[in-house]
XYZ file of C-alpha atoms in Angstrom:
656
model
C 181.845 35.321 196.409
C 183.843 38.522 196.137
C 181.959 41.760 195.530
C 183.989 44.184 193.430
C 183.668 47.945 193.754
C 183.766 50.423 190.856
C 186.481 52.918 191.816
C 185.937 56.232 190.057
C 189.042 58.249 189.213
C 189.133 61.616 190.997
C 192.533 63.182 190.380
C 195.929 62.379 188.878
C 199.109 64.277 189.664
C 201.952 63.753 187.214
C 205.252 63.222 189.049
C 207.344 62.039 186.074
C 210.396 64.264 185.578
C 210.110 63.783 181.810
C 206.492 64.890 181.554
C 206.645 67.515 184.306
C 209.276 69.322 182.251
C 207.046 69.324 179.189
C 203.941 70.357 181.126
C 205.773 73.209 182.825
C 207.262 74.194 179.461
C 203.738 74.567 178.085
C 202.753 76.847 180.981
C 205.892 78.955 181.027
C 206.758 79.157 177.321
C 204.239 77.581 174.950
C 201.016 79.231 176.114
C 202.461 82.757 176.463
C 204.205 82.461 173.095
C 201.104 81.184 171.304
C 198.984 83.893 172.887
C 201.390 86.524 171.557
C 201.279 84.951 168.092
C 197.482 84.834 168.009
C 197.374 88.493 169.051
C 199.886 89.429 166.315
C 202.403 90.554 168.918
C 205.201 88.050 168.200
C 208.008 88.448 165.715
C 207.387 85.327 163.642
C 208.263 84.099 160.168
C 205.375 82.214 158.581
C 206.537 82.686 154.992
C 209.046 79.813 155.223
C 206.175 77.383 155.732
C 205.733 75.751 152.288
C 202.122 74.848 153.114
C 201.017 78.363 154.044
C 198.727 78.812 151.023
C 199.421 82.528 151.067
C 198.593 82.963 154.768
C 202.021 84.389 155.496
C 201.421 87.566 157.474
C 200.036 87.106 160.974
C 197.648 84.900 162.871
C 194.917 87.536 163.439
C 192.923 84.803 165.232
C 192.005 86.917 168.267
C 191.374 89.970 166.094
C 188.792 87.994 164.115
C 186.865 87.384 167.336
C 187.098 91.060 168.273
C 185.737 92.077 164.868
C 182.853 89.595 165.203
C 182.151 90.984 168.688
C 182.043 94.570 167.365
C 185.175 95.626 169.254
C 187.219 96.210 166.099
C 186.533 96.999 162.462
C 187.973 95.050 159.578
C 187.722 91.890 157.533
C 188.412 88.314 158.493
C 191.981 87.132 157.941
C 193.172 83.554 157.600
C 191.440 80.278 156.940
C 187.732 79.813 157.676
C 188.782 77.702 160.662
C 191.196 80.305 162.097
C 189.086 80.495 165.281
C 190.154 76.972 166.238
C 193.700 78.108 167.025
C 192.224 80.160 169.861
C 189.888 77.422 171.041
C 192.572 74.726 171.250
C 194.822 77.198 173.068
C 192.004 77.897 175.560
C 191.530 74.173 176.094
C 195.255 73.687 176.730
C 195.244 76.563 179.217
C 192.228 75.079 181.001
C 193.984 71.761 181.576
C 197.099 73.529 182.820
C 195.174 75.016 185.755
C 194.793 71.514 187.238
C 198.534 71.326 187.938
C 199.787 74.915 187.698
C 197.301 77.555 188.892
C 198.157 80.904 187.342
C 196.135 84.019 188.231
C 197.533 86.068 185.365
C 196.721 83.397 182.797
C 193.306 82.838 184.374
C 192.506 86.533 183.933
C 193.401 86.261 180.234
C 191.330 83.123 179.716
C 188.301 84.495 181.597
C 188.419 87.612 179.433
C 188.787 85.427 176.348
C 185.633 83.510 177.304
C 183.854 86.854 177.671
C 185.063 87.880 174.209
C 183.887 84.609 172.666
C 180.478 85.083 174.293
C 180.238 88.565 172.783
C 181.254 87.241 169.372
C 178.590 84.530 169.426
C 175.387 85.304 167.539
C 172.115 85.392 169.453
C 171.083 82.073 167.919
C 174.276 80.390 169.120
C 176.145 80.439 165.807
C 179.865 81.215 165.967
C 182.301 81.086 163.056
C 183.913 84.456 162.547
C 184.620 84.215 158.811
C 180.930 83.885 158.031
C 179.829 86.356 160.681
C 182.215 89.031 159.395
C 182.408 88.529 155.626
C 179.774 86.044 154.466
C 176.723 85.862 156.752
C 174.517 84.879 153.815
C 176.585 81.714 153.255
C 176.273 80.082 156.669
C 176.069 76.274 156.374
C 175.873 76.514 152.559
C 179.286 75.105 151.591
C 179.995 72.512 154.251
C 182.607 70.660 152.217
C 184.990 73.583 152.760
C 183.532 75.808 155.449
C 184.704 73.941 158.570
C 181.841 75.580 160.471
C 180.918 72.506 162.492
C 184.596 71.637 162.878
C 185.231 75.126 164.277
C 182.282 75.037 166.650
C 183.241 71.519 167.692
C 186.637 72.759 168.794
C 184.996 75.483 170.874
C 182.622 72.934 172.438
C 185.643 70.867 173.492
C 187.327 73.959 174.923
C 184.157 75.127 176.669
C 183.627 71.746 178.302
C 187.250 71.610 179.466
C 187.178 75.166 180.788
C 183.960 74.533 182.700
C 185.304 71.302 184.182
C 188.597 72.854 185.278
C 187.385 76.279 186.453
C 183.633 76.013 186.977
C 183.060 78.887 184.517
C 179.394 78.488 183.596
C 179.582 81.010 180.777
C 182.105 78.816 178.945
C 179.686 75.881 179.072
C 176.682 78.043 178.151
C 178.437 79.165 174.954
C 178.936 75.496 174.084
C 175.341 74.477 174.750
C 173.947 77.452 172.787
C 176.255 76.464 169.948
C 175.095 72.841 170.042
C 171.463 73.939 170.213
C 172.018 76.085 167.119
C 173.471 73.114 165.258
C 170.608 70.902 166.418
C 168.058 73.388 165.061
C 169.746 73.459 161.673
C 170.731 69.834 161.037
C 168.751 66.630 160.814
C 166.271 64.749 158.675
C 163.213 66.831 159.643
C 161.660 69.167 157.113
C 163.526 72.438 156.824
C 166.767 71.065 158.254
C 170.036 70.382 156.449
C 170.453 66.647 155.903
C 174.243 66.883 155.787
C 177.445 67.127 157.801
C 180.774 68.942 157.888
C 183.571 68.188 155.448
C 185.961 67.847 158.397
C 184.817 65.553 161.233
C 185.189 66.944 164.764
C 181.695 67.938 165.847
C 180.875 64.286 166.525
C 183.465 63.825 169.271
C 182.774 67.311 170.646
C 179.064 66.612 171.054
C 179.881 63.348 172.836
C 182.031 65.326 175.288
C 179.204 67.819 175.787
C 176.821 64.951 176.472
C 179.194 63.591 179.119
C 179.146 66.807 181.112
C 175.506 67.891 180.587
C 173.812 64.463 180.282
C 171.600 66.073 177.641
C 170.648 63.194 175.373
C 169.956 65.276 172.267
C 173.651 66.113 171.984
C 174.558 62.431 171.828
C 171.738 61.844 169.354
C 173.008 64.705 167.193
C 176.521 63.235 167.185
C 175.013 59.871 166.238
C 173.073 61.537 163.418
C 176.194 63.145 161.907
C 177.991 59.791 161.891
C 175.086 57.861 160.398
C 174.317 60.534 157.808
C 177.858 60.764 156.444
C 177.904 59.315 152.943
C 174.181 58.573 152.793
C 173.967 61.067 149.917
C 177.444 60.937 148.351
C 176.602 63.977 146.184
C 175.606 66.170 149.136
C 178.660 68.433 148.943
C 178.413 68.827 145.174
C 174.744 69.781 145.451
C 175.571 72.444 148.013
C 178.369 73.823 145.841
C 176.089 74.011 142.813
C 173.495 75.929 144.815
C 176.115 78.227 146.404
C 177.952 78.966 143.157
C 180.441 76.930 141.137
C 182.867 79.620 139.984
C 186.359 79.428 141.549
C 185.882 82.720 143.406
C 183.154 81.048 145.482
C 185.561 78.507 146.950
C 186.433 79.099 150.594
C 189.699 77.141 150.357
C 191.267 76.893 146.887
C 191.688 73.380 145.554
C 189.304 71.659 147.952
C 186.881 70.764 145.165
C 189.576 68.741 143.409
C 189.562 65.984 146.015
C 187.375 62.922 145.611
C 184.515 62.107 147.937
C 186.694 59.511 149.680
C 188.947 62.335 150.846
C 186.066 63.607 153.001
C 185.042 60.064 154.026
C 181.742 60.790 152.316
C 181.675 58.437 149.303
C 179.717 55.794 151.228
C 177.913 55.428 154.545
C 180.358 54.566 157.314
C 179.015 51.028 157.558
C 180.175 50.411 153.974
C 183.626 52.009 154.241
C 186.132 49.157 154.382
C 189.348 51.117 154.952
C 190.152 54.750 155.775
C 190.747 57.081 152.846
C 191.653 60.732 152.527
C 192.866 63.416 154.897
C 194.600 61.775 157.873
C 193.295 64.148 160.553
C 189.759 63.822 159.245
C 190.180 60.054 159.516
C 191.314 59.986 163.148
C 188.825 62.625 164.298
C 186.045 60.618 162.666
C 187.344 57.441 164.315
C 187.440 59.147 167.715
C 183.869 60.321 167.255
C 182.752 56.855 166.158
C 184.365 55.202 169.180
C 182.975 57.840 171.560
C 179.420 57.492 170.281
C 179.613 53.698 169.967
C 180.618 53.521 173.632
C 177.468 55.319 174.747
C 174.972 54.035 172.178
C 176.337 50.488 171.786
C 176.082 50.941 168.023
C 177.837 47.827 166.719
C 178.004 49.230 163.189
C 180.139 52.133 164.374
C 182.305 49.867 166.514
C 182.876 47.539 163.561
C 184.000 50.546 161.510
C 186.391 51.542 164.316
C 187.899 48.066 164.222
C 188.316 48.114 160.444
C 189.911 51.537 160.413
C 192.135 50.783 163.409
C 193.453 47.561 161.922
C 194.240 49.150 158.582
C 195.906 52.223 160.058
C 197.970 50.433 162.698
C 198.899 47.285 160.804
C 199.393 48.648 157.294
C 199.703 52.454 157.233
C 201.432 53.588 160.426
C 205.079 54.589 160.636
C 207.265 53.070 163.343
C 207.062 56.450 165.134
C 203.247 56.391 165.119
C 202.882 58.989 162.361
C 200.093 58.522 159.831
C 199.301 60.273 156.559
C 201.947 59.513 153.970
C 201.478 62.194 151.327
C 201.602 65.979 151.138
C 198.827 65.867 148.536
C 195.809 66.451 150.708
C 197.740 65.555 153.900
C 196.309 62.114 153.314
C 196.659 58.411 153.910
C 197.422 56.510 150.728
C 197.462 52.712 150.469
C 198.635 49.716 152.462
C 202.378 49.443 153.108
C 203.106 52.691 151.267
C 205.479 54.194 153.842
C 208.006 56.487 152.123
C 210.354 58.060 154.638
C 211.754 61.091 152.804
C 208.377 62.424 151.611
C 206.345 61.312 154.645
C 203.853 63.933 155.778
C 203.006 62.561 159.227
C 201.139 65.640 160.417
C 201.483 66.350 164.140
C 197.695 66.730 164.415
C 197.245 63.217 163.040
C 199.416 61.765 165.811
C 197.497 63.802 168.392
C 194.236 62.547 166.886
C 195.501 58.970 166.924
C 196.054 59.410 170.671
C 192.404 60.442 171.017
C 191.289 57.383 169.029
C 193.419 54.976 171.074
C 192.117 56.410 174.339
C 188.501 55.908 173.271
C 189.136 52.350 172.121
C 190.662 51.587 175.534
C 187.432 52.760 177.120
C 185.576 50.150 175.076
C 187.969 47.200 175.342
C 190.911 46.369 177.603
C 193.411 45.601 174.852
C 197.074 46.404 175.249
C 197.506 47.252 171.581
C 195.470 50.442 172.026
C 197.710 51.536 174.891
C 200.810 50.549 172.906
C 199.822 52.929 170.121
C 198.939 55.670 172.598
C 202.406 55.294 174.131
C 204.026 55.320 170.678
C 202.314 58.634 169.889
C 203.064 60.251 173.236
C 206.789 59.498 173.152
C 207.440 59.735 169.420
C 205.012 60.868 166.723
C 203.217 63.634 168.609
C 206.086 64.863 170.771
C 208.296 65.427 167.719
C 205.959 68.283 166.764
C 207.462 70.735 169.279
C 211.034 71.891 169.847
C 212.593 71.653 173.268
C 212.216 75.434 173.656
C 208.430 75.276 173.174
C 208.525 78.014 170.523
C 209.181 76.132 167.296
C 207.046 73.475 165.691
C 206.822 70.756 163.088
C 203.679 70.383 161.016
C 205.327 67.594 158.975
C 207.253 64.798 160.693
C 209.418 62.857 158.215
C 211.526 59.798 159.004
C 214.307 60.904 156.696
C 215.407 64.447 155.971
C 218.135 66.303 154.118
C 218.299 70.121 153.893
C 219.641 69.882 150.333
C 216.709 67.690 149.252
C 214.116 69.962 150.884
C 215.633 72.973 149.139
C 216.339 71.408 145.763
C 213.405 69.041 145.191
C 209.921 70.617 145.068
C 208.468 67.204 145.907
C 210.249 67.372 149.266
C 209.792 71.063 150.022
C 207.167 70.248 152.654
C 209.861 68.526 154.722
C 211.430 71.127 157.004
C 214.711 70.209 158.668
C 214.226 72.747 161.442
C 211.053 73.601 163.297
C 209.203 76.753 162.232
C 208.076 79.740 164.317
C 204.450 79.260 163.237
C 202.292 78.200 160.313
C 199.717 79.805 158.080
C 197.551 76.814 158.951
C 198.472 76.616 162.626
C 196.385 73.660 163.760
C 199.306 71.648 165.179
C 200.978 73.807 167.880
C 197.915 74.266 170.091
C 196.713 70.727 169.403
C 199.937 69.330 170.830
C 199.765 71.758 173.753
C 196.311 70.521 174.737
C 197.496 66.906 174.588
C 200.487 67.590 176.847
C 198.516 69.566 179.442
C 195.862 66.829 179.576
C 198.216 63.826 179.567
C 197.168 63.038 183.141
C 193.816 61.972 181.658
C 195.506 59.306 179.500
C 197.072 57.124 182.208
C 194.121 55.190 183.626
C 190.957 53.675 182.240
C 188.213 52.358 184.504
C 186.300 49.686 182.618
C 182.666 48.657 182.890
C 183.668 45.442 184.697
C 185.087 47.406 187.642
C 188.737 47.211 186.629
C 191.327 49.969 186.877
C 193.701 49.759 183.929
C 197.088 51.386 184.456
C 198.419 51.439 180.913
C 200.963 54.267 180.674
C 204.256 54.269 182.564
C 204.244 57.930 183.502
C 204.983 58.440 187.206
C 201.923 59.718 189.039
C 199.854 59.833 192.192
C 196.242 58.904 191.460
C 193.261 59.213 193.770
C 190.067 57.223 193.356
C 186.817 56.988 195.312
C 186.733 55.124 198.642
C 190.186 56.422 199.558
C 191.954 54.237 196.988
C 195.313 55.652 195.885
C 197.761 54.356 193.307
C 201.290 55.689 193.321
C 203.463 54.811 190.354
C 207.154 55.739 190.395
C 209.815 55.068 187.794
C 212.562 56.587 185.658
C 210.653 55.933 182.450
C 211.218 56.149 179.502
C 214.930 55.658 180.251
C 214.512 53.048 182.978
C 212.073 50.099 182.900
C 211.697 49.452 186.645
C 208.106 50.378 187.507
C 207.047 50.516 191.165
C 203.423 50.626 192.316
C 202.128 51.345 195.797
C 198.389 50.745 196.153
C 196.631 52.141 199.214
C 193.187 50.740 199.969
C 192.356 51.984 203.494
C 188.736 50.790 203.448
C 189.606 47.292 202.279
C 187.608 47.505 199.078
C 187.918 44.716 196.523
C 188.757 45.798 193.001
C 190.686 44.612 189.985
C 193.871 46.265 188.756
C 195.244 45.650 185.278
C 198.829 46.572 184.341
C 199.899 46.701 180.703
C 202.732 44.572 179.431
C 204.006 46.482 176.383
C 204.397 44.620 173.105
C 208.065 45.700 173.105
C 208.628 43.875 176.427
C 207.573 40.262 175.972
C 210.010 39.433 178.786
C 209.268 41.041 182.140
C 209.869 40.498 185.832
C 207.189 40.747 188.510
C 207.135 41.031 192.288
C 204.077 41.424 194.511
C 204.715 42.621 198.059
C 208.452 42.027 197.453
C 207.933 38.371 196.468
C 208.549 36.992 192.977
C 205.312 36.317 191.163
C 203.973 35.168 187.828
C 200.826 36.314 186.132
C 199.340 35.362 182.752
C 199.105 38.075 180.089
C 195.623 38.571 178.654
C 195.310 40.921 175.673
C 198.381 42.817 176.807
C 197.456 43.133 180.509
C 198.167 41.268 183.729
C 195.496 41.430 186.419
C 195.393 41.492 190.202
C 192.534 41.267 192.710
C 193.284 43.997 195.216
C 191.832 43.260 198.648
C 194.501 44.271 201.150
C 194.858 47.747 202.589
C 198.357 48.044 201.175
C 199.909 46.309 198.161
C 203.166 46.864 196.291
C 203.864 45.673 192.766
C 207.213 45.889 190.988
C 207.314 45.424 187.243
C 210.643 45.161 185.404
C 210.407 45.795 181.671
C 212.852 44.769 178.959
C 214.775 47.912 178.005
C 217.279 46.291 175.662
C 218.089 48.201 172.496
C 216.336 46.395 169.657
C 216.770 46.439 165.897
C 213.318 46.617 164.314
C 212.373 45.629 160.791
C 209.262 46.536 158.860
C 206.866 44.091 157.253
C 208.637 43.161 154.027
C 205.631 44.369 152.047
C 206.781 47.919 152.926
C 209.236 48.489 150.079
C 210.680 51.725 151.473
C 212.071 49.903 154.525
C 213.144 46.646 152.870
C 216.687 45.752 153.918
C 216.742 48.453 156.599
C 216.444 48.528 160.376
C 215.158 51.036 162.893
C 216.445 51.248 166.458
C 214.119 51.230 169.459
C 214.705 51.151 173.193
C 211.610 50.777 175.325
C 208.964 52.990 173.708
C 211.516 55.376 172.196
C 212.321 55.236 168.483
C 215.794 56.542 167.631
C 217.231 58.575 164.787
C 220.694 59.304 163.432
C 221.486 62.993 162.986
C 224.250 64.769 161.131
C 224.943 66.634 164.376
C 226.475 63.418 165.759
C 227.605 61.563 162.647
C 229.568 62.733 159.590
C 227.275 62.999 156.556
C 226.010 61.557 154.328
C 223.956 59.283 156.585
C 222.989 56.914 153.778
C 226.596 55.669 153.581
C 226.368 53.844 156.933
C 225.673 50.110 157.142
C 224.638 49.026 160.628
C 226.069 45.890 162.190
C 223.009 44.177 163.677
C 225.042 41.242 165.018
C 226.929 43.338 167.556
C 225.083 44.400 170.712
C 224.407 48.155 170.782
C 225.261 50.236 173.850
C 223.280 52.974 175.544
C 223.961 55.562 178.216
C 222.066 58.460 179.728
C 223.494 61.916 179.000
C 221.882 64.522 181.223
C 223.453 67.504 179.417
C 222.238 66.529 175.963
C 218.781 67.551 174.668
C 217.443 68.097 178.209
C 218.593 64.610 179.184
C 218.280 61.574 176.898
C 219.455 58.002 176.623
C 221.927 57.905 173.739
C 222.325 54.703 171.727
C 225.495 53.733 169.869
C 225.606 50.996 167.232
C 228.530 49.571 165.318
C 228.526 50.376 161.622
C 230.655 50.434 158.497
C 230.734 53.676 156.564
C 231.187 53.358 152.829
C 233.725 55.740 151.325
C 231.982 58.347 149.176
C 232.681 58.191 145.441
C 234.489 61.037 143.734
C 232.303 63.984 142.783
C 233.672 64.006 139.235
C 233.602 60.226 138.797
C 231.140 58.301 136.584
C 227.510 58.233 137.645
C 227.301 54.459 137.139
C 230.032 51.793 137.329
C 230.193 48.019 137.419
C 229.403 46.571 140.843
C 232.457 45.887 142.992
C 233.433 45.944 146.654
C 233.517 49.457 148.074
C 235.970 50.787 150.591
C 234.516 50.946 154.097
C 235.642 52.175 157.472
C 234.487 50.739 160.799
C 232.844 53.332 162.960
C 230.124 53.930 165.510
C 226.763 55.494 164.745
C 225.274 57.688 167.479
C 221.482 57.818 167.789
C 219.189 60.135 169.749
C 215.436 59.914 170.388
C 213.404 60.768 167.299
C 211.259 63.275 169.197
C 214.388 65.346 169.946
C 215.856 65.607 166.444
C 216.344 69.037 164.824
C 217.033 70.805 168.128
C 220.686 71.438 167.279
C 222.351 72.186 163.948
C 220.434 71.913 160.693
C 221.365 68.675 158.950
C 220.426 65.231 157.751
C 218.331 62.757 159.769
C 217.378 59.101 159.250
C 215.281 56.644 161.268
C 215.587 53.648 158.932
C 219.229 52.631 158.516
C 220.965 50.422 155.961
C 222.221 47.094 157.221
């Protein structure tokens, strides 16, 4: 009988050229730029952001902390959750130290931790809006206040900073914060029997539990999840007590949304499908999966399954984006997937990555890793320009500068990335995902199996001297090479994902052809030898994809995908208007790597007929007849890289 070891992951070094460029970009450009913006030192234009809600001057995020710490005088500026821009930036910086030590940046982050400690109240409370301008209203309007959301983001940052640098003060701020929340919330007499309008604290407390092993933090996270929706009128009761006149609102318009928007209309166990604000949904799901993993709460896990299935199978765009409408940045209903008004917030794709990662830690199912890959290479990555200094909040699948300018219903769709946003949650959120992507490549399961589920070249070290080296030219090349070193001859299982887009694959073990059954998206190997090589060849053919025909917006259209990469047609490569092209799906597309274009991308070309445009002064409607067409070729580039050249039209779904 074989005895399997449980190899704990120690360190992962990213060697992928694709991801090394992005991770270095964050260190060299993104973090310095965002730090300047948050200190009001950058020349930025926020006013062009149609969602700025009047926050069109500066960030003032660091200044708010200085005012709360008594180092400056003034009032709070920005949203009640403005602090979180700083905290997510700090978390991103912390992760960057694992692969790019930087003494100058470390000095800034250490001083920032000191500033945050000075801003924190003696009882552990920290949310600068309430400390500066409304101390009497702490925890009294939780529907809108984002207090627990804000502190949750610091807890995540504090945990990351402690883990990467050993800074005890950063962790102490987090534990004092959590202790403050624990004293104020719960079902005991004198405590608030409620929760935040924006989930986040739940996943943050689970992370704090992981590093401190303090059980009350996990129990508090469990409480917030179980309490949500138990009293559907909780928010309304708080608002009535705090004052119902419009001037008492912390964020205008938030009272207009239904309870479902806050995922508070019912207890989680009774919520059949996700409703409301997309980022709230995925943060809640991440928290549910996190807590279910440690508490074995089947009710929470069942909710994760329900929400996952609805999001992925009925409400997710081919790029991984979720949240279809600008009204409330929300999910809508099954198969409602409009392309030209799609919201697809960058934060929602980042949050979906969090959710997928947690589900992988519960079950070894390839579909979770497939979605994680979809987000990493498409939906999330689209949120940042190649220069690291311009960003998308909204990620549409069809765009036209004339439509964005002329139709108020499409004004949220920018056709070029902005300098910054009044609500700047997305830029730092994406930065922290990129700098921590090394943590998303492997999952060690409870049955002693190492899952290698992302094809991002790396060198990974585990306990007992086990090393896994993965090398490839992904995402442009599908030949994946593994070298497994096992100097002590341990016996362990290794699972490799077979992506859903590569039903056909080739396999060699120690340079000999092999076959292996696929189980829930993985193939498995018992590793016993001191040295093993595995070569996996994935199907990188260009494929025409169709949507479920219940999705009316995509009926009769095709999208183009190669490997994990979804492609888009841009006006920069193809004469407009893009809606006049009809793709020939019977002719095999071609692809070629162009190293000078968009920092190096595989370009796809498909045969198409372009319909001749009608006369501008002709009739608006005429009897149907054959239209003049011209054979041509449509050039496509990766969706994540669109809008990095000239401002123009873009389409993912193409007529056929």
